[in-house]
């Protein structure tokens, strides 16, 4: 069961938009047993789109296509599909009534452009879209299914969940691919690989191992392929157990989840709460934590203390401590964490003070330096880290390092 | 001058990693006049990589390749390139000494795996990498230049900036492509397109218009192509002026920049400061603002008041106001903004209170509802918005809506 993904849009090629759609679709196809063998992005160009449609025909069982279905004239995918499948445009009554209803609900007057969104090639089956005005379209040709969807992520996701995935599941009996993700933090990639050399060499042939680093978090992905699902599950579980024996301290989760999600789960389990006091990370950690549904159960709030006055006045970091050690120091990070925990009345607090760059570094305190601290009723601990990255990458590394320190403190309790 | 981009890695196809590299590379190539005609992602598979190298040969002047150069055994790109170019591996002395120095600086012992990173195919020119252990590689075959780089974004970016872009600029005399981005907020895509129908129809033939929506911000991209740079610039500027006449209230910037960057520039210009009081956005707005270099000049800090107690105790929102109107209400949003401005002593403050979902909605206050407020010495204003999206998309829409209200208040002064 092979699949390919085509994303259409000049903005993807000139790099104005990052293609998150293809990643999302790849993950969904993968879950139901498809091997996504290729992803291709092409221009909003009649010939480029038609060429790639020709190239993939017969080379995959399923081709998912996004983009170029908007109401504006730079969107030409529907026209190309109509020609490629030698069809003609017709108004789809069901789609039209959905568009009309949506416009009414949002209090927007229906204009001709909106009505045209309900036109689809006669050769396709229209897939209704409750999140927007452009429907999805399902075509078939020479053994290949082509499914075209809008490029707006939440519209595409709606059509995938509502139509595409259920229909593909009915059509194809799944071949067995299992992915298992072991989440680690604390060792750089080369060192981790060194520690796992023996493990890798003795892996059963049906299992492949990959290393996926992301700002210090390294995901180890085991992919098992075969016929017998139960046997595969058993074999993978055995290998996961072996991993736990080799690197017990580095693994924080044996299911795919982020560090912030794991920390949240741990807090919830212990009925505990947390807050943050962020300087250089500027709300990034709070934003990561509150991105998780249900985080209000354990996350109380934060003080973002970018300005030193806020460190003093709200977090009660003594002025002379800042003067003596500087804002980026062990002492200030600890006082910030302690001050936030008192102020926001939580079980744990997490603080950061560092230099994200590009400016503000000195010889003693270069860009990339951060002090992080965690305070709880067991006391306050701090760690120093140094990364040599750009502003956004530094902020991300700081945030993960801080979340990992919090994780260790929660586990130590 | 045609370019193609190949990104290698199973994680891209099964959607575990979002391909940000190709967007970044596409933008850089575009700036120096290349037309990026296709982007392709393939598996870490010997045959898939070799096939795609064969397919692109002769079809582009330049092919940029990332991924599969790590020290672990799932990384096979270097081996495939070596075979594809009928070459053999040799140790590169310059790369080896850089790797040794880097390990020393980081205090990590040099292991055989690190040494192997300094091996490259004899057929290539090695491109040194000061941010990691894997060098870039420059090959040429049948009129196509192939450049292979590591998949870690900051390593790839270093090699691009240090070697690839300067060398390509020397090699190719640039053909002229100008992109101009006009940033708008406040009208949905179809309505904006309706307002710009006449404008589009009378655009000179050398200019193309595209609409790029992102959580309520719609970027209008004008792309001009031709031989004479000065003439192109003039023509584009004329069209930008016409746009300003048609939609003056919707445009916030005539250069490509985010709403948070624009707000920051405006504050800096007026020597003003700001803070945020965030409930449902949980630090997202603060994190967006502090992602901008130099934001400490105008951003003082935030109170993330996820818990109602923090709204009461820190932001001094009276308990009976929360009881009477609920936390998600005009009154509470206004009191939050006022409380934060007093507490953090800034010229402007921005608050949010809403329901991001997926749970917590009611009939009167559904998921997707948000109240935002801005307080300044001209008083406090509030706006209500309603989006029907998932948690992360709602948080993003809330944040942009809030930043836009702040922008309007700054401009009104």
PDB file of N, CA and C in Angstrom, chain B residues 292-364:
ATOM      1  N   UNK B 292      11.327  38.123  19.032  1.00  0.00           N
ATOM      2  CA  UNK B 292      11.938  39.173  18.210  1.00  0.00           C
ATOM      3  C   UNK B 292      13.195  39.714  18.903  1.00  0.00           C
ATOM      4  N   UNK B 293      14.339  39.711  18.208  1.00  0.00           N
ATOM      5  CA  UNK B 293      15.552  40.268  18.819  1.00  0.00           C
ATOM      6  C   UNK B 293      15.330  41.718  19.253  1.00  0.00           C
ATOM      7  N   UNK B 294      15.830  42.065  20.427  1.00  0.00           N
ATOM      8  CA  UNK B 294      15.723  43.448  20.896  1.00  0.00           C
ATOM      9  C   UNK B 294      14.397  43.772  21.555  1.00  0.00           C
ATOM     10  N   UNK B 295      13.530  42.780  21.753  1.00  0.00           N
ATOM     11  CA  UNK B 295      12.201  43.052  22.310  1.00  0.00           C
ATOM     12  C   UNK B 295      12.264  43.526  23.758  1.00  0.00           C
ATOM     13  N   UNK B 296      13.405  43.293  24.416  1.00  0.00           N
ATOM     14  CA  UNK B 296      13.492  43.742  25.809  1.00  0.00           C
ATOM     15  C   UNK B 296      13.425  45.258  25.914  1.00  0.00           C
ATOM     16  N   UNK B 297      13.626  45.946  24.796  1.00  0.00           N
ATOM     17  CA  UNK B 297      13.511  47.413  24.825  1.00  0.00           C
ATOM     18  C   UNK B 297      12.095  47.898  25.106  1.00  0.00           C
ATOM     19  N   UNK B 298      11.090  47.133  24.670  1.00  0.00           N
ATOM     20  CA  UNK B 298       9.706  47.608  24.845  1.00  0.00           C
ATOM     21  C   UNK B 298       8.817  46.627  25.582  1.00  0.00           C
ATOM     22  N   UNK B 299       9.276  45.391  25.728  1.00  0.00           N
ATOM     23  CA  UNK B 299       8.460  44.400  26.423  1.00  0.00           C
ATOM     24  C   UNK B 299       8.978  44.242  27.849  1.00  0.00           C
ATOM     25  N   UNK B 300       8.100  44.501  28.837  1.00  0.00           N
ATOM     26  CA  UNK B 300       8.552  44.445  30.230  1.00  0.00           C
ATOM     27  C   UNK B 300       8.301  43.086  30.860  1.00  0.00           C
ATOM     28  N   UNK B 301       7.194  42.479  30.517  1.00  0.00           N
ATOM     29  CA  UNK B 301       6.864  41.196  31.133  1.00  0.00           C
ATOM     30  C   UNK B 301       5.393  40.890  31.036  1.00  0.00           C
ATOM     31  N   UNK B 302       4.993  39.817  31.706  1.00  0.00           N
ATOM     32  CA  UNK B 302       3.596  39.366  31.641  1.00  0.00           C
ATOM     33  C   UNK B 302       3.179  38.706  32.929  1.00  0.00           C
ATOM     34  N   UNK B 303       1.866  38.705  33.102  1.00  0.00           N
ATOM     35  CA  UNK B 303       1.293  37.802  34.093  1.00  0.00           C
ATOM     36  C   UNK B 303       0.411  36.813  33.327  1.00  0.00           C
ATOM     37  N   UNK B 304       0.791  35.533  33.403  1.00  0.00           N
ATOM     38  CA  UNK B 304      -0.079  34.505  32.825  1.00  0.00           C
ATOM     39  C   UNK B 304      -1.018  34.081  33.946  1.00  0.00           C
ATOM     40  N   UNK B 305      -2.280  34.446  33.816  1.00  0.00           N
ATOM     41  CA  UNK B 305      -3.237  34.194  34.889  1.00  0.00           C
ATOM     42  C   UNK B 305      -4.195  33.097  34.448  1.00  0.00           C
ATOM     43  N   UNK B 306      -3.696  31.853  34.477  1.00  0.00           N
ATOM     44  CA  UNK B 306      -4.532  30.732  34.062  1.00  0.00           C
ATOM     45  C   UNK B 306      -5.593  30.478  35.127  1.00  0.00           C
ATOM     46  N   UNK B 307      -5.155  30.611  36.369  1.00  0.00           N
ATOM     47  CA  UNK B 307      -6.021  30.362  37.510  1.00  0.00           C
ATOM     48  C   UNK B 307      -6.735  31.666  37.887  1.00  0.00           C
ATOM     49  N   UNK B 308      -8.015  31.571  38.233  1.00  0.00           N
ATOM     50  CA  UNK B 308      -8.759  32.789  38.595  1.00  0.00           C
ATOM     51  C   UNK B 308      -8.181  33.500  39.821  1.00  0.00           C
ATOM     52  N   UNK B 309      -7.573  32.722  40.743  1.00  0.00           N
ATOM     53  CA  UNK B 309      -6.960  33.354  41.911  1.00  0.00           C
ATOM     54  C   UNK B 309      -5.874  34.341  41.513  1.00  0.00           C
ATOM     55  N   UNK B 310      -5.149  33.995  40.456  1.00  0.00           N
ATOM     56  CA  UNK B 310      -4.077  34.894  40.014  1.00  0.00           C
ATOM     57  C   UNK B 310      -4.676  36.138  39.383  1.00  0.00           C
ATOM     58  N   UNK B 311      -5.787  35.971  38.673  1.00  0.00           N
ATOM     59  CA  UNK B 311      -6.493  37.145  38.139  1.00  0.00           C
ATOM     60  C   UNK B 311      -6.874  38.076  39.303  1.00  0.00           C
ATOM     61  N   UNK B 312      -7.333  37.478  40.394  1.00  0.00           N
ATOM     62  CA  UNK B 312      -7.763  38.298  41.534  1.00  0.00           C
ATOM     63  C   UNK B 312      -6.580  38.899  42.283  1.00  0.00           C
ATOM     64  N   UNK B 313      -5.621  38.018  42.644  1.00  0.00           N
ATOM     65  CA  UNK B 313      -4.573  38.460  43.564  1.00  0.00           C
ATOM     66  C   UNK B 313      -3.533  39.347  42.896  1.00  0.00           C
ATOM     67  N   UNK B 314      -3.071  38.949  41.711  1.00  0.00           N
ATOM     68  CA  UNK B 314      -2.026  39.738  41.064  1.00  0.00           C
ATOM     69  C   UNK B 314      -2.610  40.873  40.227  1.00  0.00           C
ATOM     70  N   UNK B 315      -3.651  40.543  39.462  1.00  0.00           N
ATOM     71  CA  UNK B 315      -4.169  41.543  38.520  1.00  0.00           C
ATOM     72  C   UNK B 315      -5.298  42.373  39.124  1.00  0.00           C
ATOM     73  N   UNK B 316      -5.685  42.012  40.363  1.00  0.00           N
ATOM     74  CA  UNK B 316      -6.707  42.780  41.100  1.00  0.00           C
ATOM     75  C   UNK B 316      -8.050  42.842  40.362  1.00  0.00           C
ATOM     76  N   UNK B 317      -8.400  41.785  39.684  1.00  0.00           N
ATOM     77  CA  UNK B 317      -9.757  41.701  39.143  1.00  0.00           C
ATOM     78  C   UNK B 317     -10.663  41.335  40.315  1.00  0.00           C
ATOM     79  N   UNK B 318     -11.670  42.175  40.636  1.00  0.00           N
ATOM     80  CA  UNK B 318     -12.492  41.884  41.805  1.00  0.00           C
ATOM     81  C   UNK B 318     -13.215  40.543  41.648  1.00  0.00           C
ATOM     82  N   UNK B 319     -13.228  39.789  42.728  1.00  0.00           N
ATOM     83  CA  UNK B 319     -13.856  38.469  42.716  1.00  0.00           C
ATOM     84  C   UNK B 319     -15.311  38.528  42.240  1.00  0.00           C
ATOM     85  N   UNK B 320     -16.029  39.569  42.667  1.00  0.00           N
ATOM     86  CA  UNK B 320     -17.459  39.605  42.297  1.00  0.00           C
ATOM     87  C   UNK B 320     -17.659  39.909  40.808  1.00  0.00           C
ATOM     88  N   UNK B 321     -16.684  40.561  40.186  1.00  0.00           N
ATOM     89  CA  UNK B 321     -16.771  40.767  38.736  1.00  0.00           C
ATOM     90  C   UNK B 321     -16.630  39.421  38.015  1.00  0.00           C
ATOM     91  N   UNK B 322     -15.677  38.597  38.490  1.00  0.00           N
ATOM     92  CA  UNK B 322     -15.518  37.260  37.890  1.00  0.00           C
ATOM     93  C   UNK B 322     -16.785  36.437  38.129  1.00  0.00           C
ATOM     94  N   UNK B 323     -17.316  36.501  39.344  1.00  0.00           N
ATOM     95  CA  UNK B 323     -18.527  35.728  39.674  1.00  0.00           C
ATOM     96  C   UNK B 323     -19.710  36.145  38.811  1.00  0.00           C
ATOM     97  N   UNK B 324     -19.867  37.453  38.692  1.00  0.00           N
ATOM     98  CA  UNK B 324     -21.049  37.957  37.995  1.00  0.00           C
ATOM     99  C   UNK B 324     -20.985  37.693  36.480  1.00  0.00           C
ATOM    100  N   UNK B 325     -19.816  37.983  35.881  1.00  0.00           N
ATOM    101  CA  UNK B 325     -19.738  37.920  34.417  1.00  0.00           C
ATOM    102  C   UNK B 325     -19.059  36.668  33.899  1.00  0.00           C
ATOM    103  N   UNK B 326     -18.363  35.939  34.777  1.00  0.00           N
ATOM    104  CA  UNK B 326     -17.557  34.808  34.324  1.00  0.00           C
ATOM    105  C   UNK B 326     -16.182  35.291  33.897  1.00  0.00           C
ATOM    106  N   UNK B 327     -15.193  34.383  33.932  1.00  0.00           N
ATOM    107  CA  UNK B 327     -13.818  34.775  33.595  1.00  0.00           C
ATOM    108  C   UNK B 327     -13.713  35.188  32.135  1.00  0.00           C
ATOM    109  N   UNK B 328     -14.533  34.559  31.280  1.00  0.00           N
ATOM    110  CA  UNK B 328     -14.499  34.927  29.861  1.00  0.00           C
ATOM    111  C   UNK B 328     -15.584  35.971  29.611  1.00  0.00           C
ATOM    112  N   UNK B 329     -15.187  37.232  29.777  1.00  0.00           N
ATOM    113  CA  UNK B 329     -16.161  38.318  29.635  1.00  0.00           C
ATOM    114  C   UNK B 329     -15.429  39.619  29.347  1.00  0.00           C
ATOM    115  N   UNK B 330     -16.159  40.580  28.831  1.00  0.00           N
ATOM    116  CA  UNK B 330     -15.585  41.890  28.536  1.00  0.00           C
ATOM    117  C   UNK B 330     -15.018  42.520  29.811  1.00  0.00           C
ATOM    118  N   UNK B 331     -15.801  42.434  30.890  1.00  0.00           N
ATOM    119  CA  UNK B 331     -15.409  43.093  32.137  1.00  0.00           C
ATOM    120  C   UNK B 331     -14.085  42.530  32.655  1.00  0.00           C
ATOM    121  N   UNK B 332     -13.980  41.200  32.662  1.00  0.00           N
ATOM    122  CA  UNK B 332     -12.756  40.587  33.200  1.00  0.00           C
ATOM    123  C   UNK B 332     -11.566  40.886  32.301  1.00  0.00           C
ATOM    124  N   UNK B 333     -11.751  40.797  30.977  1.00  0.00           N
ATOM    125  CA  UNK B 333     -10.632  41.090  30.073  1.00  0.00           C
ATOM    126  C   UNK B 333     -10.130  42.515  30.305  1.00  0.00           C
ATOM    127  N   UNK B 334     -11.078  43.457  30.450  1.00  0.00           N
ATOM    128  CA  UNK B 334     -10.673  44.850  30.678  1.00  0.00           C
ATOM    129  C   UNK B 334      -9.936  45.010  32.011  1.00  0.00           C
ATOM    130  N   UNK B 335     -10.479  44.399  33.072  1.00  0.00           N
ATOM    131  CA  UNK B 335      -9.841  44.516  34.380  1.00  0.00           C
ATOM    132  C   UNK B 335      -8.455  43.878  34.375  1.00  0.00           C
ATOM    133  N   UNK B 336      -8.318  42.769  33.638  1.00  0.00           N
ATOM    134  CA  UNK B 336      -7.004  42.121  33.545  1.00  0.00           C
ATOM    135  C   UNK B 336      -5.982  43.062  32.905  1.00  0.00           C
ATOM    136  N   UNK B 337      -6.386  43.679  31.795  1.00  0.00           N
ATOM    137  CA  UNK B 337      -5.470  44.581  31.099  1.00  0.00           C
ATOM    138  C   UNK B 337      -5.097  45.763  32.001  1.00  0.00           C
ATOM    139  N   UNK B 338      -6.110  46.303  32.678  1.00  0.00           N
ATOM    140  CA  UNK B 338      -5.834  47.457  33.558  1.00  0.00           C
ATOM    141  C   UNK B 338      -4.928  47.058  34.716  1.00  0.00           C
ATOM    142  N   UNK B 339      -5.208  45.891  35.288  1.00  0.00           N
ATOM    143  CA  UNK B 339      -4.397  45.420  36.405  1.00  0.00           C
ATOM    144  C   UNK B 339      -2.951  45.191  36.000  1.00  0.00           C
ATOM    145  N   UNK B 340      -2.751  44.607  34.831  1.00  0.00           N
ATOM    146  CA  UNK B 340      -1.389  44.321  34.381  1.00  0.00           C
ATOM    147  C   UNK B 340      -0.623  45.608  34.099  1.00  0.00           C
ATOM    148  N   UNK B 341      -1.321  46.607  33.544  1.00  0.00           N
ATOM    149  CA  UNK B 341      -0.644  47.869  33.208  1.00  0.00           C
ATOM    150  C   UNK B 341      -0.196  48.583  34.486  1.00  0.00           C
ATOM    151  N   UNK B 342      -1.049  48.535  35.506  1.00  0.00           N
ATOM    152  CA  UNK B 342      -0.672  49.140  36.787  1.00  0.00           C
ATOM    153  C   UNK B 342       0.498  48.383  37.405  1.00  0.00           C
ATOM    154  N   UNK B 343       0.369  47.047  37.409  1.00  0.00           N
ATOM    155  CA  UNK B 343       1.355  46.213  38.089  1.00  0.00           C
ATOM    156  C   UNK B 343       2.730  46.283  37.418  1.00  0.00           C
ATOM    157  N   UNK B 344       2.734  46.235  36.088  1.00  0.00           N
ATOM    158  CA  UNK B 344       4.012  46.149  35.378  1.00  0.00           C
ATOM    159  C   UNK B 344       4.469  47.510  34.849  1.00  0.00           C
ATOM    160  N   UNK B 345       3.679  48.526  35.096  1.00  0.00           N
ATOM    161  CA  UNK B 345       4.051  49.920  34.797  1.00  0.00           C
ATOM    162  C   UNK B 345       4.471  50.115  33.337  1.00  0.00           C
ATOM    163  N   UNK B 346       3.539  49.831  32.439  1.00  0.00           N
ATOM    164  CA  UNK B 346       3.838  49.987  31.009  1.00  0.00           C
ATOM    165  C   UNK B 346       2.851  50.962  30.374  1.00  0.00           C
ATOM    166  N   UNK B 347       3.163  51.398  29.151  1.00  0.00           N
ATOM    167  CA  UNK B 347       2.260  52.286  28.431  1.00  0.00           C
ATOM    168  C   UNK B 347       1.036  51.539  27.914  1.00  0.00           C
ATOM    169  N   UNK B 348       1.267  50.319  27.438  1.00  0.00           N
ATOM    170  CA  UNK B 348       0.157  49.507  26.923  1.00  0.00           C
ATOM    171  C   UNK B 348       0.128  48.154  27.618  1.00  0.00           C
ATOM    172  N   UNK B 349      -1.065  47.602  27.739  1.00  0.00           N
ATOM    173  CA  UNK B 349      -1.156  46.217  28.176  1.00  0.00           C
ATOM    174  C   UNK B 349      -2.240  45.544  27.364  1.00  0.00           C
ATOM    175  N   UNK B 350      -2.103  44.240  27.228  1.00  0.00           N
ATOM    176  CA  UNK B 350      -2.935  43.452  26.328  1.00  0.00           C
ATOM    177  C   UNK B 350      -3.404  42.248  27.118  1.00  0.00           C
ATOM    178  N   UNK B 351      -4.710  41.960  27.098  1.00  0.00           N
ATOM    179  CA  UNK B 351      -5.174  40.797  27.850  1.00  0.00           C
ATOM    180  C   UNK B 351      -6.048  39.892  26.993  1.00  0.00           C
ATOM    181  N   UNK B 352      -6.117  38.636  27.383  1.00  0.00           N
ATOM    182  CA  UNK B 352      -6.974  37.665  26.705  1.00  0.00           C
ATOM    183  C   UNK B 352      -7.679  36.815  27.739  1.00  0.00           C
ATOM    184  N   UNK B 353      -8.941  36.532  27.479  1.00  0.00           N
ATOM    185  CA  UNK B 353      -9.653  35.559  28.291  1.00  0.00           C
ATOM    186  C   UNK B 353     -10.650  34.855  27.386  1.00  0.00           C
ATOM    187  N   UNK B 354     -10.474  33.551  27.231  1.00  0.00           N
ATOM    188  CA  UNK B 354     -11.315  32.831  26.284  1.00  0.00           C
ATOM    189  C   UNK B 354     -11.303  31.341  26.535  1.00  0.00           C
ATOM    190  N   UNK B 355     -11.891  30.620  25.617  1.00  0.00           N
ATOM    191  CA  UNK B 355     -11.991  29.168  25.752  1.00  0.00           C
ATOM    192  C   UNK B 355     -11.339  28.523  24.533  1.00  0.00           C
ATOM    193  N   UNK B 356     -10.134  27.981  24.748  1.00  0.00           N
ATOM    194  CA  UNK B 356      -9.362  27.436  23.626  1.00  0.00           C
ATOM    195  C   UNK B 356      -9.832  26.044  23.245  1.00  0.00           C
ATOM    196  N   UNK B 357     -10.436  25.328  24.190  1.00  0.00           N
ATOM    197  CA  UNK B 357     -10.931  23.995  23.906  1.00  0.00           C
ATOM    198  C   UNK B 357      -9.885  22.920  24.163  1.00  0.00           C
ATOM    199  N   UNK B 358     -10.135  21.673  23.875  1.00  0.00           N
ATOM    200  CA  UNK B 358     -11.382  21.177  23.285  1.00  0.00           C
ATOM    201  C   UNK B 358     -12.553  21.156  24.274  1.00  0.00           C
ATOM    202  N   UNK B 359     -12.259  21.203  25.579  1.00  0.00           N
ATOM    203  CA  UNK B 359     -13.349  21.187  26.566  1.00  0.00           C
ATOM    204  C   UNK B 359     -13.570  22.575  27.155  1.00  0.00           C
ATOM    205  N   UNK B 360     -14.593  22.714  27.984  1.00  0.00           N
ATOM    206  CA  UNK B 360     -14.809  23.961  28.714  1.00  0.00           C
ATOM    207  C   UNK B 360     -15.820  24.890  28.068  1.00  0.00           C
ATOM    208  N   UNK B 361     -16.360  24.511  26.924  1.00  0.00           N
ATOM    209  CA  UNK B 361     -17.339  25.373  26.265  1.00  0.00           C
ATOM    210  C   UNK B 361     -18.757  25.144  26.795  1.00  0.00           C
ATOM    211  N   UNK B 362     -19.578  26.167  26.679  1.00  0.00           N
ATOM    212  CA  UNK B 362     -21.000  26.022  27.026  1.00  0.00           C
ATOM    213  C   UNK B 362     -21.808  26.594  25.859  1.00  0.00           C
ATOM    214  N   UNK B 363     -23.126  26.525  25.964  1.00  0.00           N
ATOM    215  CA  UNK B 363     -23.970  27.057  24.898  1.00  0.00           C
ATOM    216  C   UNK B 363     -23.752  28.564  24.732  1.00  0.00           C
ATOM    217  N   UNK B 364     -23.679  29.270  25.861  1.00  0.00           N
ATOM    218  CA  UNK B 364     -23.516  30.725  25.794  1.00  0.00           C
ATOM    219  C   UNK B 364     -22.072  31.115  25.451  1.00  0.00           C
TER     220      UNK B 364
END
